[in-house]
XYZ file of C-alpha atoms in Angstrom:
127
model
C -8.519 32.310 3.264
C -12.299 31.895 3.074
C -12.160 31.054 -0.630
C -9.437 28.510 0.081
C -11.512 26.766 2.771
C -14.532 26.593 0.461
C -12.356 25.179 -2.341
C -10.776 22.684 0.045
C -14.181 21.499 1.240
C -15.277 21.153 -2.397
C -12.150 19.113 -3.196
C -12.719 16.877 -0.170
C -16.374 16.342 -1.034
C -15.340 15.634 -4.627
C -12.998 12.910 -3.403
C -15.735 11.453 -1.194
C -18.144 11.446 -4.132
C -15.456 9.854 -6.307
C -15.060 7.077 -3.734
C -18.809 6.402 -3.821
C -18.749 6.395 -7.626
C -16.104 3.683 -7.363
C -18.365 1.862 -4.911
C -21.213 1.752 -7.436
C -19.135 1.315 -10.603
C -16.611 -1.205 -9.288
C -17.851 -2.674 -5.992
C -15.066 -5.260 -5.975
C -12.460 -2.447 -5.941
C -14.139 -0.287 -3.287
C -12.646 -0.154 0.192
C -14.361 1.117 3.311
C -11.399 3.406 3.956
C -11.797 5.385 0.694
C -14.186 8.089 2.002
C -11.974 8.502 5.074
C -8.966 8.902 2.800
C -10.652 11.961 1.296
C -11.044 13.496 4.756
C -7.428 12.605 5.554
C -6.224 14.418 2.432
C -8.422 17.407 3.251
C -6.957 17.734 6.746
C -3.355 17.214 5.620
C -3.766 19.711 2.765
C -5.248 22.308 5.112
C -2.443 21.888 7.649
C 0.177 22.137 4.932
C -1.395 25.285 3.470
C -1.814 26.868 6.907
C 1.849 26.370 7.815
C 3.153 27.492 4.414
C 1.013 30.633 4.295
C 2.023 31.654 7.813
C 5.659 31.180 6.848
C 5.158 33.589 3.927
C 4.997 36.479 6.379
C 8.401 35.636 7.820
C 11.781 35.974 6.175
C 12.410 34.190 2.846
C 14.911 31.884 4.523
C 12.385 30.762 7.127
C 9.733 30.313 4.426
C 11.975 28.018 2.392
C 12.936 26.014 5.476
C 9.336 25.584 6.602
C 8.088 24.836 3.086
C 10.671 22.116 2.558
C 10.205 20.817 6.093
C 6.434 20.533 5.806
C 6.743 18.916 2.368
C 9.144 16.256 3.651
C 7.032 15.798 6.792
C 3.836 15.281 4.807
C 5.540 12.788 2.499
C 6.847 10.902 5.541
C 3.355 10.784 7.078
C 1.958 9.504 3.774
C 4.595 6.757 3.647
C 3.779 5.713 7.215
C 0.049 5.564 6.399
C 0.680 3.512 3.261
C 3.070 1.145 5.062
C 0.688 0.692 8.007
C -2.232 -0.127 5.725
C -0.202 -2.523 3.594
C 1.048 -4.355 6.685
C -2.408 -4.634 8.242
C -4.415 -5.335 5.056
C -2.121 -7.086 2.561
C -5.002 -8.443 0.463
C -6.215 -4.932 -0.413
C -2.787 -3.319 -0.710
C -2.814 -2.739 -4.470
C -6.272 -1.147 -4.506
C -5.409 1.026 -1.501
C -2.153 2.270 -2.994
C -3.848 3.158 -6.294
C -6.653 5.013 -4.482
C -4.126 6.726 -2.211
C -2.010 7.867 -5.151
C -5.071 9.285 -6.929
C -6.076 11.172 -3.787
C -2.493 12.350 -3.258
C -2.213 13.574 -6.831
C -5.482 15.500 -6.632
C -4.599 17.092 -3.284
C -1.049 17.879 -4.432
C -2.291 19.662 -7.563
C -4.910 21.498 -5.495
C -2.353 22.658 -2.920
C 0.177 23.703 -5.568
C -2.406 25.835 -7.371
C -3.643 27.329 -4.090
C -0.108 28.200 -2.969
C 0.740 29.818 -6.302
C -2.469 31.879 -6.126
C -1.671 32.906 -2.557
C 1.867 33.980 -3.490
C 0.564 36.017 -6.451
C -2.040 37.745 -4.291
C 0.520 38.577 -1.623
C 2.932 39.866 -4.239
C 0.187 42.048 -5.722
C -0.664 43.432 -2.263
C 2.962 44.372 -1.589
C 3.424 46.248 -4.861
């Protein structure tokens, strides 16, 4: 779990740095919310990983239910965040959605790789 936390912090800092690169490279496209988006994705990714890994120790049926439930829940939270931002800041909607999708894609790939590694390690321990 320690390696995961270090990797997650690195991913979050990478997203923060990426937002500041956008600030310097394309100041007209930079939004104040971009660095906070990185922290948001870090927290959501950690919560998702924490719940999924705890479910691994339960029965396979419970794992599948919790995995699907947390996936749908996270997607619903993301949709609410996107909708709330678009409704409150319609002039920056396009830039926000593009930045959000980039952050989502990076965190989704990170979490998928981390979950696969966790499953392989657990499988190796049980053999």
